Amino acid sequence: MLFKQQALLRQKLFVLGSLAIGSLLYLVARVGSLDRLQPLCPIDGRFGPRSQDEIPLRALQFKRGLLHEFRKGNATKEQIRLHNLVQQLPKAIIIGVRKGGTRALLEMLNLHPAVVKASQEIHFFDNDENYAKGIEWYRKKMPFSYPHQITIEKSPAYFITEEVPERIYKMNSSIKLLIIVREPTTRAISDYTQVLEGKERKNKTYYKFEKLAIDPNTCEVNTKYKAVRTSIYTKHLERWLKYFPIEQFHIVDGDRLITEPLPELQLVEKFLNLPPRISQYNLYFNVTRGFYCLRFNIVFNKCLAGSKGRIHPEVDTSVITKLRKFFHPFNQKFYQITGRTFNWP
């Protein structure tokens, strides 16, 4: 009888001991797990930088989903305060050019965890009515971001509007300015194609490109046609250089951004003093669309709108030759000023 009682006692002690050891091992594992997960909690305190060169990229990647919710207008003032969100004036602006690839550039730069984009063109500096509303109105049009991110907006009309350089200079004389250009004749035809499509949607007739680009009285290039004027890049850039040094501009090759985007984006990262984070993983070629699409993570992919990559109408080859000859001296001067040469015919 005594032997059975001792055996039962040893069995109970064994069970209790096993439970105690199991609990201890669970606590050790739990503490280790919490320690590994620690960066997900006090992000601001642990990763908060002292300068732009120390942008908390891991923290920003974690918070990207939260920012998406705030952009949809679902955030309360208390949530905004708790997450330390702000609406910042842009530290960089894509000022042009129209039909050069401004939307593609903005969307691709948004792949970087330290960049936040304004979704819509603000048209603050080129629109007198908007500009009269003041800088705070402009700030309120910016997306919510974290203090160590940089906000970028794009409004390609800025590049060709005379008042804009001085207005931007008054806001921030050290702002970084991005210009994306394509071969001038191709850009002009693309400009025409977009307008033509708009006319066709409204069942309106429109002149052929040749009739607009060439003055019928002189048979010379019609510099009064806006699509032609916009492609004279050096004329517009010279106006900007009255206010900003050339070092504050970065020229992006819009033709190369279509065929080989990563090297162009890496140059922009360097210009903006951002640590390199955009990689080939973020860009994949969509055979159906014929363009590169964007991969933010394993779940979220994005392609540009279907309006991108419109098929251009056939243009008389003699008109194309005349336009290219016309643009050539302006292109040479543009190369000289910017220090970047393109293989434009």
mmCIF file of C-alpha atoms in Angstrom:
data_model
loop_
_atom_site.group_PDB
_atom_site.id
_atom_site.type_symbol
_atom_site.label_atom_id
_atom_site.label_comp_id
_atom_site.label_asym_id
_atom_site.label_seq_id
_atom_site.Cartn_x
_atom_site.Cartn_y
_atom_site.Cartn_z
ATOM 1 C CA MET A 1 0.000 0.000 0.000
ATOM 2 C CA LEU A 2 2.809 2.383 0.976
ATOM 3 C CA PHE A 3 4.642 1.516 -2.226
ATOM 4 C CA LYS A 4 1.572 2.456 -4.336
ATOM 5 C CA GLN A 5 1.195 5.814 -2.515
ATOM 6 C CA GLN A 6 4.883 6.659 -3.116
ATOM 7 C CA ALA A 7 4.566 5.764 -6.812
ATOM 8 C CA LEU A 8 1.445 7.956 -7.157
ATOM 9 C CA LEU A 9 3.230 10.869 -5.438
ATOM 10 C CA ARG A 10 6.239 10.537 -7.763
ATOM 11 C CA GLN A 11 3.891 10.538 -10.754
ATOM 12 C CA LYS A 12 2.168 13.744 -9.574
ATOM 13 C CA LEU A 13 5.510 15.425 -8.939
ATOM 14 C CA PHE A 14 6.656 14.437 -12.421
ATOM 15 C CA VAL A 15 3.541 15.921 -14.007
ATOM 16 C CA LEU A 16 3.842 19.140 -12.011
ATOM 17 C CA GLY A 17 7.525 19.388 -12.861
ATOM 18 C CA SER A 18 6.811 18.893 -16.553
ATOM 19 C CA LEU A 19 4.166 21.613 -16.452
ATOM 20 C CA ALA A 20 6.539 23.993 -14.699
ATOM 21 C CA ILE A 21 9.342 23.342 -17.197
ATOM 22 C CA GLY A 22 6.902 23.689 -20.127
ATOM 23 C CA SER A 23 5.625 27.022 -18.790
ATOM 24 C CA LEU A 24 9.170 28.261 -18.300
ATOM 25 C CA LEU A 25 10.145 27.269 -21.846
ATOM 26 C CA TYR A 26 7.011 28.999 -23.213
ATOM 27 C CA LEU A 27 7.862 32.215 -21.362
ATOM 28 C CA VAL A 28 11.440 32.143 -22.654
ATOM 29 C CA ALA A 29 10.230 31.611 -26.218
ATOM 30 C CA ARG A 30 7.591 34.328 -25.835
ATOM 31 C CA VAL A 31 10.087 36.878 -24.536
ATOM 32 C CA GLY A 32 12.439 36.047 -27.410
ATOM 33 C CA SER A 33 9.606 36.424 -29.883
ATOM 34 C CA LEU A 34 8.599 39.771 -28.449
ATOM 35 C CA ASP A 35 12.174 40.944 -28.612
ATOM 36 C CA ARG A 36 12.385 40.028 -32.264
ATOM 37 C CA LEU A 37 9.104 41.803 -32.979
ATOM 38 C CA GLN A 38 10.078 44.886 -31.039
ATOM 39 C CA PRO A 39 10.675 47.098 -34.129
ATOM 40 C CA LEU A 40 6.976 46.844 -34.991
ATOM 41 C CA CYS A 41 5.974 48.693 -31.855
ATOM 42 C CA PRO A 42 8.075 51.743 -30.849
ATOM 43 C CA ILE A 43 9.075 52.488 -34.437
ATOM 44 C CA ASP A 44 9.448 56.223 -34.086
ATOM 45 C CA GLY A 45 11.614 55.999 -31.006
ATOM 46 C CA ARG A 46 13.846 53.229 -32.271
ATOM 47 C CA PHE A 47 14.273 54.320 -35.863
ATOM 48 C CA GLY A 48 13.712 58.062 -35.639
ATOM 49 C CA PRO A 49 16.526 59.710 -37.629
ATOM 50 C CA ARG A 50 18.328 62.953 -37.062
ATOM 51 C CA SER A 51 18.723 63.735 -40.725
ATOM 52 C CA GLN A 52 17.273 62.854 -44.113
ATOM 53 C CA ASP A 53 20.211 60.505 -44.708
ATOM 54 C CA GLU A 54 18.873 58.243 -41.940
ATOM 55 C CA ILE A 55 15.327 57.715 -43.222
ATOM 56 C CA PRO A 56 13.665 54.878 -41.244
ATOM 57 C CA LEU A 57 12.909 52.696 -44.248
ATOM 58 C CA ARG A 58 11.834 49.569 -42.347
ATOM 59 C CA ALA A 59 9.419 51.651 -40.320
ATOM 60 C CA LEU A 60 8.044 53.372 -43.397
ATOM 61 C CA GLN A 61 7.471 50.066 -45.178
ATOM 62 C CA PHE A 62 5.533 48.827 -42.173
ATOM 63 C CA LYS A 63 3.411 51.976 -42.140
ATOM 64 C CA ARG A 64 2.650 52.121 -45.860
ATOM 65 C CA GLY A 65 -0.634 50.293 -45.302
ATOM 66 C CA LEU A 66 -1.689 52.800 -42.662
ATOM 67 C CA LEU A 67 -0.921 55.685 -45.017
ATOM 68 C CA HIS A 68 -3.117 54.108 -47.656
ATOM 69 C CA GLU A 69 -6.060 54.206 -45.259
ATOM 70 C CA PHE A 70 -5.397 57.832 -44.356
ATOM 71 C CA ARG A 71 -5.251 58.815 -48.041
ATOM 72 C CA LYS A 72 -8.754 57.434 -48.471
ATOM 73 C CA GLY A 73 -9.969 59.975 -45.914
ATOM 74 C CA ASN A 74 -10.720 57.437 -43.212
ATOM 75 C CA ALA A 75 -8.439 58.909 -40.544
ATOM 76 C CA THR A 76 -9.639 60.861 -37.528
ATOM 77 C CA LYS A 77 -7.701 63.790 -36.103
ATOM 78 C CA GLU A 78 -6.727 61.608 -33.150
ATOM 79 C CA GLN A 79 -5.331 58.888 -35.425
ATOM 80 C CA ILE A 80 -3.378 61.487 -37.368
ATOM 81 C CA ARG A 81 -1.928 62.873 -34.138
ATOM 82 C CA LEU A 82 -1.072 59.439 -32.711
ATOM 83 C CA HIS A 83 0.722 58.353 -35.868
ATOM 84 C CA ASN A 84 2.621 61.644 -36.116
ATOM 85 C CA LEU A 85 1.295 62.314 -39.618
ATOM 86 C CA VAL A 86 1.736 65.639 -41.363
ATOM 87 C CA GLN A 87 0.913 67.279 -44.687
ATOM 88 C CA GLN A 88 4.236 68.552 -45.962
ATOM 89 C CA LEU A 89 5.083 70.901 -48.792
ATOM 90 C CA PRO A 90 6.895 68.988 -51.540
ATOM 91 C CA LYS A 91 10.672 68.721 -51.366
ATOM 92 C CA ALA A 92 10.716 67.842 -55.069
ATOM 93 C CA ILE A 93 8.392 68.609 -57.978
ATOM 94 C CA ILE A 94 8.127 66.968 -61.380
ATOM 95 C CA ILE A 95 7.644 70.160 -63.386
ATOM 96 C CA GLY A 96 7.401 68.619 -66.860
ATOM 97 C CA VAL A 97 7.167 67.896 -69.597
ATOM 98 C CA ARG A 98 3.678 67.040 -70.805
ATOM 99 C CA LYS A 99 3.604 63.624 -72.532
ATOM 100 C CA GLY A 100 7.172 63.020 -71.412
ATOM 101 C CA GLY A 101 6.261 60.356 -68.851
ATOM 102 C CA THR A 102 5.493 62.446 -65.759
ATOM 103 C CA ARG A 103 2.820 60.066 -64.438
ATOM 104 C CA ALA A 104 4.984 56.985 -64.952
ATOM 105 C CA LEU A 105 7.900 58.684 -63.188
ATOM 106 C CA LEU A 106 5.768 59.729 -60.214
ATOM 107 C CA GLU A 107 4.225 56.269 -59.794
ATOM 108 C CA MET A 108 7.616 54.574 -60.059
ATOM 109 C CA LEU A 109 9.209 56.895 -57.498
ATOM 110 C CA ASN A 110 6.335 56.048 -55.165
ATOM 111 C CA LEU A 111 7.818 52.536 -54.984
ATOM 112 C CA HIS A 112 10.425 54.017 -52.643
ATOM 113 C CA PRO A 113 9.287 53.722 -48.998
ATOM 114 C CA ALA A 114 10.569 57.220 -48.227
ATOM 115 C CA VAL A 115 8.516 58.876 -50.982
ATOM 116 C CA VAL A 116 4.862 59.929 -50.816
ATOM 117 C CA LYS A 117 3.148 61.204 -53.966
ATOM 118 C CA ALA A 118 0.328 63.649 -54.482
ATOM 119 C CA SER A 119 -2.225 61.596 -56.409
ATOM 120 C CA GLN A 120 -3.656 64.437 -58.473
ATOM 121 C CA GLU A 121 -2.047 67.296 -60.375
ATOM 122 C CA ILE A 122 -2.463 70.290 -58.052
ATOM 123 C CA HIS A 123 -1.961 73.077 -60.640
ATOM 124 C CA PHE A 124 -1.152 75.517 -57.855
ATOM 125 C CA PHE A 125 1.653 77.520 -59.426
ATOM 126 C CA ASP A 126 0.306 77.680 -62.994
ATOM 127 C CA ASN A 127 -3.299 78.554 -62.099
ATOM 128 C CA ASP A 128 -3.859 82.130 -60.917
ATOM 129 C CA GLU A 129 -7.079 81.264 -59.108
ATOM 130 C CA ASN A 130 -5.462 78.402 -57.190
ATOM 131 C CA TYR A 131 -2.324 80.427 -56.461
ATOM 132 C CA ALA A 132 -4.431 83.218 -54.960
ATOM 133 C CA LYS A 133 -5.713 80.725 -52.362
ATOM 134 C CA GLY A 134 -2.289 80.737 -50.710
ATOM 135 C CA ILE A 135 0.412 78.312 -49.657
ATOM 136 C CA GLU A 136 -1.659 76.732 -46.876
ATOM 137 C CA TRP A 137 -4.288 75.729 -49.422
ATOM 138 C CA TYR A 138 -1.487 74.071 -51.395
ATOM 139 C CA ARG A 139 -0.178 72.284 -48.301
ATOM 140 C CA LYS A 140 -3.644 70.899 -47.526
ATOM 141 C CA LYS A 141 -3.698 69.353 -51.000
ATOM 142 C CA MET A 142 -0.671 67.236 -50.094
ATOM 143 C CA PRO A 143 -1.012 63.630 -48.846
ATOM 144 C CA PHE A 144 -0.410 62.660 -45.229
ATOM 145 C CA SER A 145 3.117 61.475 -44.620
ATOM 146 C CA TYR A 146 5.618 60.818 -41.860
ATOM 147 C CA PRO A 147 8.072 63.617 -41.039
ATOM 148 C CA HIS A 148 11.070 61.848 -42.581
ATOM 149 C CA GLN A 149 9.387 61.044 -45.875
ATOM 150 C CA ILE A 150 9.508 63.416 -48.822
ATOM 151 C CA THR A 151 6.412 64.512 -50.694
ATOM 152 C CA ILE A 152 6.528 64.808 -54.483
ATOM 153 C CA GLU A 153 3.911 66.301 -56.788
ATOM 154 C CA LYS A 154 3.764 66.593 -60.556
ATOM 155 C CA SER A 155 2.101 69.192 -62.758
ATOM 156 C CA PRO A 156 3.703 69.219 -66.241
ATOM 157 C CA ALA A 157 2.137 72.585 -67.115
ATOM 158 C CA TYR A 158 4.607 74.151 -64.654
ATOM 159 C CA PHE A 159 7.496 73.779 -67.112
ATOM 160 C CA ILE A 160 6.004 75.986 -69.827
ATOM 161 C CA THR A 161 4.123 78.567 -67.708
ATOM 162 C CA GLU A 162 6.048 81.830 -67.375
ATOM 163 C CA GLU A 163 5.002 82.752 -63.814
ATOM 164 C CA VAL A 164 5.801 79.383 -62.258
ATOM 165 C CA PRO A 165 9.604 79.563 -61.700
ATOM 166 C CA GLU A 166 9.356 82.721 -59.601
ATOM 167 C CA ARG A 167 6.385 81.391 -57.633
ATOM 168 C CA ILE A 168 8.128 78.121 -56.763
ATOM 169 C CA TYR A 169 11.309 80.024 -55.885
ATOM 170 C CA LYS A 170 9.349 82.123 -53.376
ATOM 171 C CA MET A 171 8.060 78.938 -51.736
ATOM 172 C CA ASN A 172 11.386 77.102 -51.586
ATOM 173 C CA SER A 173 14.532 78.346 -53.324
ATOM 174 C CA SER A 174 16.356 75.047 -52.686
ATOM 175 C CA ILE A 175 13.656 72.680 -53.979
ATOM 176 C CA LYS A 176 14.691 69.851 -56.312
ATOM 177 C CA LEU A 177 13.172 69.931 -59.782
ATOM 178 C CA LEU A 178 12.635 66.942 -62.064
ATOM 179 C CA ILE A 179 12.160 67.260 -65.832
ATOM 180 C CA ILE A 180 11.394 64.176 -67.907
ATOM 181 C CA VAL A 181 11.852 64.551 -71.652
ATOM 182 C CA ARG A 182 11.330 62.451 -74.767
ATOM 183 C CA GLU A 183 12.537 62.879 -78.332
ATOM 184 C CA PRO A 184 10.863 66.223 -79.208
ATOM 185 C CA THR A 185 9.055 65.191 -82.398
ATOM 186 C CA THR A 186 7.706 61.995 -80.810
ATOM 187 C CA ARG A 187 6.563 63.996 -77.793
ATOM 188 C CA ALA A 188 4.757 66.519 -80.014
ATOM 189 C CA ILE A 189 2.915 63.738 -81.853
ATOM 190 C CA SER A 190 1.997 62.126 -78.534
ATOM 191 C CA ASP A 191 0.660 65.493 -77.357
ATOM 192 C CA TYR A 192 -1.456 65.763 -80.516
ATOM 193 C CA THR A 193 -2.702 62.175 -80.114
ATOM 194 C CA GLN A 194 -4.022 62.855 -76.617
ATOM 195 C CA VAL A 195 -5.935 65.936 -77.776
ATOM 196 C CA LEU A 196 -7.229 64.050 -80.832
ATOM 197 C CA GLU A 197 -8.600 61.261 -78.640
ATOM 198 C CA GLY A 198 -10.442 63.815 -76.508
ATOM 199 C CA LYS A 199 -11.993 65.367 -79.596
ATOM 200 C CA GLU A 200 -13.091 61.976 -80.929
ATOM 201 C CA ARG A 201 -14.768 61.096 -77.631
ATOM 202 C CA LYS A 202 -16.895 64.227 -78.065
ATOM 203 C CA ASN A 203 -17.559 63.441 -81.742
ATOM 204 C CA LYS A 204 -15.664 66.553 -82.792
ATOM 205 C CA THR A 205 -13.473 66.892 -85.856
ATOM 206 C CA TYR A 206 -9.814 67.905 -85.581
ATOM 207 C CA TYR A 207 -7.076 68.948 -87.964
ATOM 208 C CA LYS A 208 -4.414 66.475 -89.017
ATOM 209 C CA PHE A 209 -1.068 66.810 -87.209
ATOM 210 C CA GLU A 210 0.682 67.938 -90.397
ATOM 211 C CA LYS A 211 -1.672 70.898 -90.823
ATOM 212 C CA LEU A 212 -1.083 72.059 -87.235
ATOM 213 C CA ALA A 213 2.674 71.520 -87.088
ATOM 214 C CA ILE A 214 3.478 73.187 -90.431
ATOM 215 C CA ASP A 215 2.436 76.746 -91.283
ATOM 216 C CA PRO A 216 0.554 76.459 -94.621
ATOM 217 C CA ASN A 217 1.590 79.994 -95.642
ATOM 218 C CA THR A 218 5.340 79.604 -95.129
ATOM 219 C CA CYS A 219 5.678 75.800 -95.217
ATOM 220 C CA GLU A 220 7.888 76.152 -92.127
ATOM 221 C CA VAL A 221 7.418 74.688 -88.654
ATOM 222 C CA ASN A 222 4.544 76.397 -86.860
ATOM 223 C CA THR A 223 6.020 77.609 -83.574
ATOM 224 C CA LYS A 224 2.608 78.950 -82.536
ATOM 225 C CA TYR A 225 1.345 75.380 -82.208
ATOM 226 C CA LYS A 226 1.562 74.495 -78.507
ATOM 227 C CA ALA A 227 2.709 70.917 -79.082
ATOM 228 C CA VAL A 228 5.700 72.256 -81.020
ATOM 229 C CA ARG A 229 6.506 75.028 -78.513
ATOM 230 C CA THR A 230 6.490 72.595 -75.589
ATOM 231 C CA SER A 231 9.145 70.456 -77.300
ATOM 232 C CA ILE A 232 11.596 73.384 -77.507
ATOM 233 C CA TYR A 233 12.944 72.358 -74.098
ATOM 234 C CA THR A 234 15.863 74.763 -73.929
ATOM 235 C CA LYS A 235 13.627 77.850 -74.306
ATOM 236 C CA HIS A 236 11.620 76.910 -71.231
ATOM 237 C CA LEU A 237 14.634 75.762 -69.221
ATOM 238 C CA GLU A 238 16.396 79.092 -69.754
ATOM 239 C CA ARG A 239 13.479 80.810 -68.010
ATOM 240 C CA TRP A 240 13.861 78.497 -64.996
ATOM 241 C CA LEU A 241 17.615 79.124 -64.843
ATOM 242 C CA LYS A 242 16.935 82.758 -63.982
ATOM 243 C CA TYR A 243 15.837 81.520 -60.554
ATOM 244 C CA PHE A 244 17.440 78.112 -59.965
ATOM 245 C CA PRO A 245 20.977 76.811 -60.619
ATOM 246 C CA ILE A 246 21.292 73.857 -62.960
ATOM 247 C CA GLU A 247 22.363 71.671 -60.007
ATOM 248 C CA GLN A 248 18.780 71.759 -58.700
ATOM 249 C CA PHE A 249 17.464 70.122 -61.868
ATOM 250 C CA HIS A 250 17.598 66.480 -62.828
ATOM 251 C CA ILE A 251 16.784 65.447 -66.386
ATOM 252 C CA VAL A 252 15.101 62.062 -66.789
ATOM 253 C CA ASP A 253 15.178 60.202 -70.102
ATOM 254 C CA GLY A 254 11.498 59.459 -70.747
ATOM 255 C CA ASP A 255 12.235 57.150 -73.682
ATOM 256 C CA ARG A 256 14.589 55.044 -71.563
ATOM 257 C CA LEU A 257 12.110 55.020 -68.661
ATOM 258 C CA ILE A 258 9.770 53.067 -70.945
ATOM 259 C CA THR A 259 12.293 50.453 -72.089
ATOM 260 C CA GLU A 260 14.740 50.275 -69.162
ATOM 261 C CA PRO A 261 13.278 52.067 -66.113
ATOM 262 C CA LEU A 262 15.527 50.903 -63.277
ATOM 263 C CA PRO A 263 18.743 52.813 -64.222
ATOM 264 C CA GLU A 264 16.729 56.032 -64.606
ATOM 265 C CA LEU A 265 15.056 55.557 -61.225
ATOM 266 C CA GLN A 266 18.398 54.876 -59.560
ATOM 267 C CA LEU A 267 19.707 58.189 -60.903
ATOM 268 C CA VAL A 268 16.688 59.964 -59.430
ATOM 269 C CA GLU A 269 17.192 58.252 -56.045
ATOM 270 C CA LYS A 270 20.749 59.587 -56.021
ATOM 271 C CA PHE A 271 19.627 63.100 -57.006
ATOM 272 C CA LEU A 272 17.057 63.152 -54.194
ATOM 273 C CA ASN A 273 19.618 61.844 -51.664
ATOM 274 C CA LEU A 274 17.505 58.755 -51.044
ATOM 275 C CA PRO A 275 19.076 55.441 -50.054
ATOM 276 C CA PRO A 276 18.753 52.999 -52.987
ATOM 277 C CA ARG A 277 15.661 50.869 -52.452
ATOM 278 C CA ILE A 278 13.934 50.486 -55.839
ATOM 279 C CA SER A 279 15.113 47.228 -57.424
ATOM 280 C CA GLN A 280 14.317 45.034 -60.403
ATOM 281 C CA TYR A 281 11.896 43.152 -58.133
ATOM 282 C CA ASN A 282 9.660 46.256 -58.129
ATOM 283 C CA LEU A 283 9.434 46.380 -61.943
ATOM 284 C CA TYR A 284 8.104 43.663 -64.206
ATOM 285 C CA PHE A 285 7.311 43.780 -67.892
ATOM 286 C CA ASN A 286 3.665 43.207 -68.769
ATOM 287 C CA VAL A 287 3.628 41.580 -72.195
ATOM 288 C CA THR A 288 -0.071 42.312 -72.737
ATOM 289 C CA ARG A 289 0.275 46.013 -71.989
ATOM 290 C CA GLY A 290 3.736 46.373 -73.510
ATOM 291 C CA PHE A 291 4.923 48.401 -70.511
ATOM 292 C CA TYR A 292 6.598 47.858 -67.176
ATOM 293 C CA CYS A 293 4.240 47.510 -64.218
ATOM 294 C CA LEU A 294 4.979 48.096 -60.548
ATOM 295 C CA ARG A 295 5.319 45.544 -57.733
ATOM 296 C CA PHE A 296 5.147 47.038 -54.244
ATOM 297 C CA ASN A 297 5.138 43.688 -52.453
ATOM 298 C CA ILE A 298 4.001 40.087 -52.877
ATOM 299 C CA VAL A 299 0.353 41.201 -52.735
ATOM 300 C CA PHE A 300 0.112 44.657 -54.305
ATOM 301 C CA ASN A 301 0.908 45.225 -58.000
ATOM 302 C CA LYS A 302 -0.053 48.176 -60.182
ATOM 303 C CA CYS A 303 -0.023 49.015 -63.888
ATOM 304 C CA LEU A 304 -0.450 52.484 -65.367
ATOM 305 C CA ALA A 305 -3.793 53.540 -66.792
ATOM 306 C CA GLY A 306 -4.907 52.131 -70.124
ATOM 307 C CA SER A 307 -4.666 55.606 -71.668
ATOM 308 C CA LYS A 308 -0.885 55.334 -71.536
ATOM 309 C CA GLY A 309 0.795 54.173 -74.704
ATOM 310 C CA ARG A 310 -1.780 55.400 -77.207
ATOM 311 C CA ILE A 311 -1.131 54.387 -80.813
ATOM 312 C CA HIS A 312 0.080 57.436 -82.734
ATOM 313 C CA PRO A 313 -1.428 58.311 -86.103
ATOM 314 C CA GLU A 314 0.779 57.982 -89.165
ATOM 315 C CA VAL A 315 2.541 61.263 -89.923
ATOM 316 C CA ASP A 316 4.044 62.257 -93.266
ATOM 317 C CA THR A 317 7.758 61.426 -93.168
ATOM 318 C CA SER A 318 8.703 64.769 -94.739
ATOM 319 C CA VAL A 319 6.983 66.559 -91.825
ATOM 320 C CA ILE A 320 8.833 64.411 -89.300
ATOM 321 C CA THR A 321 12.133 65.188 -91.053
ATOM 322 C CA LYS A 322 11.354 68.918 -91.081
ATOM 323 C CA LEU A 323 10.482 68.888 -87.361
ATOM 324 C CA ARG A 324 13.625 66.987 -86.394
ATOM 325 C CA LYS A 325 15.758 69.412 -88.374
ATOM 326 C CA PHE A 326 13.991 72.307 -86.650
ATOM 327 C CA PHE A 327 14.498 70.892 -83.149
ATOM 328 C CA HIS A 328 18.154 69.904 -83.710
ATOM 329 C CA PRO A 329 19.877 73.205 -82.706
ATOM 330 C CA PHE A 330 17.610 73.555 -79.673
ATOM 331 C CA ASN A 331 18.439 69.970 -78.658
ATOM 332 C CA GLN A 332 22.173 70.658 -78.934
ATOM 333 C CA LYS A 333 21.830 73.635 -76.633
ATOM 334 C CA PHE A 334 19.738 71.576 -74.208
ATOM 335 C CA TYR A 335 22.511 68.951 -74.066
ATOM 336 C CA GLN A 336 25.083 71.661 -73.395
ATOM 337 C CA ILE A 337 23.107 73.292 -70.570
ATOM 338 C CA THR A 338 22.066 70.106 -68.791
ATOM 339 C CA GLY A 339 25.186 68.050 -69.334
ATOM 340 C CA ARG A 340 23.078 65.125 -70.547
ATOM 341 C CA THR A 341 23.162 64.003 -74.173
ATOM 342 C CA PHE A 342 20.403 62.022 -75.883
ATOM 343 C CA ASN A 343 20.565 60.135 -79.160
ATOM 344 C CA TRP A 344 17.775 62.149 -80.730
ATOM 345 C CA PRO A 345 17.828 62.338 -84.556
#
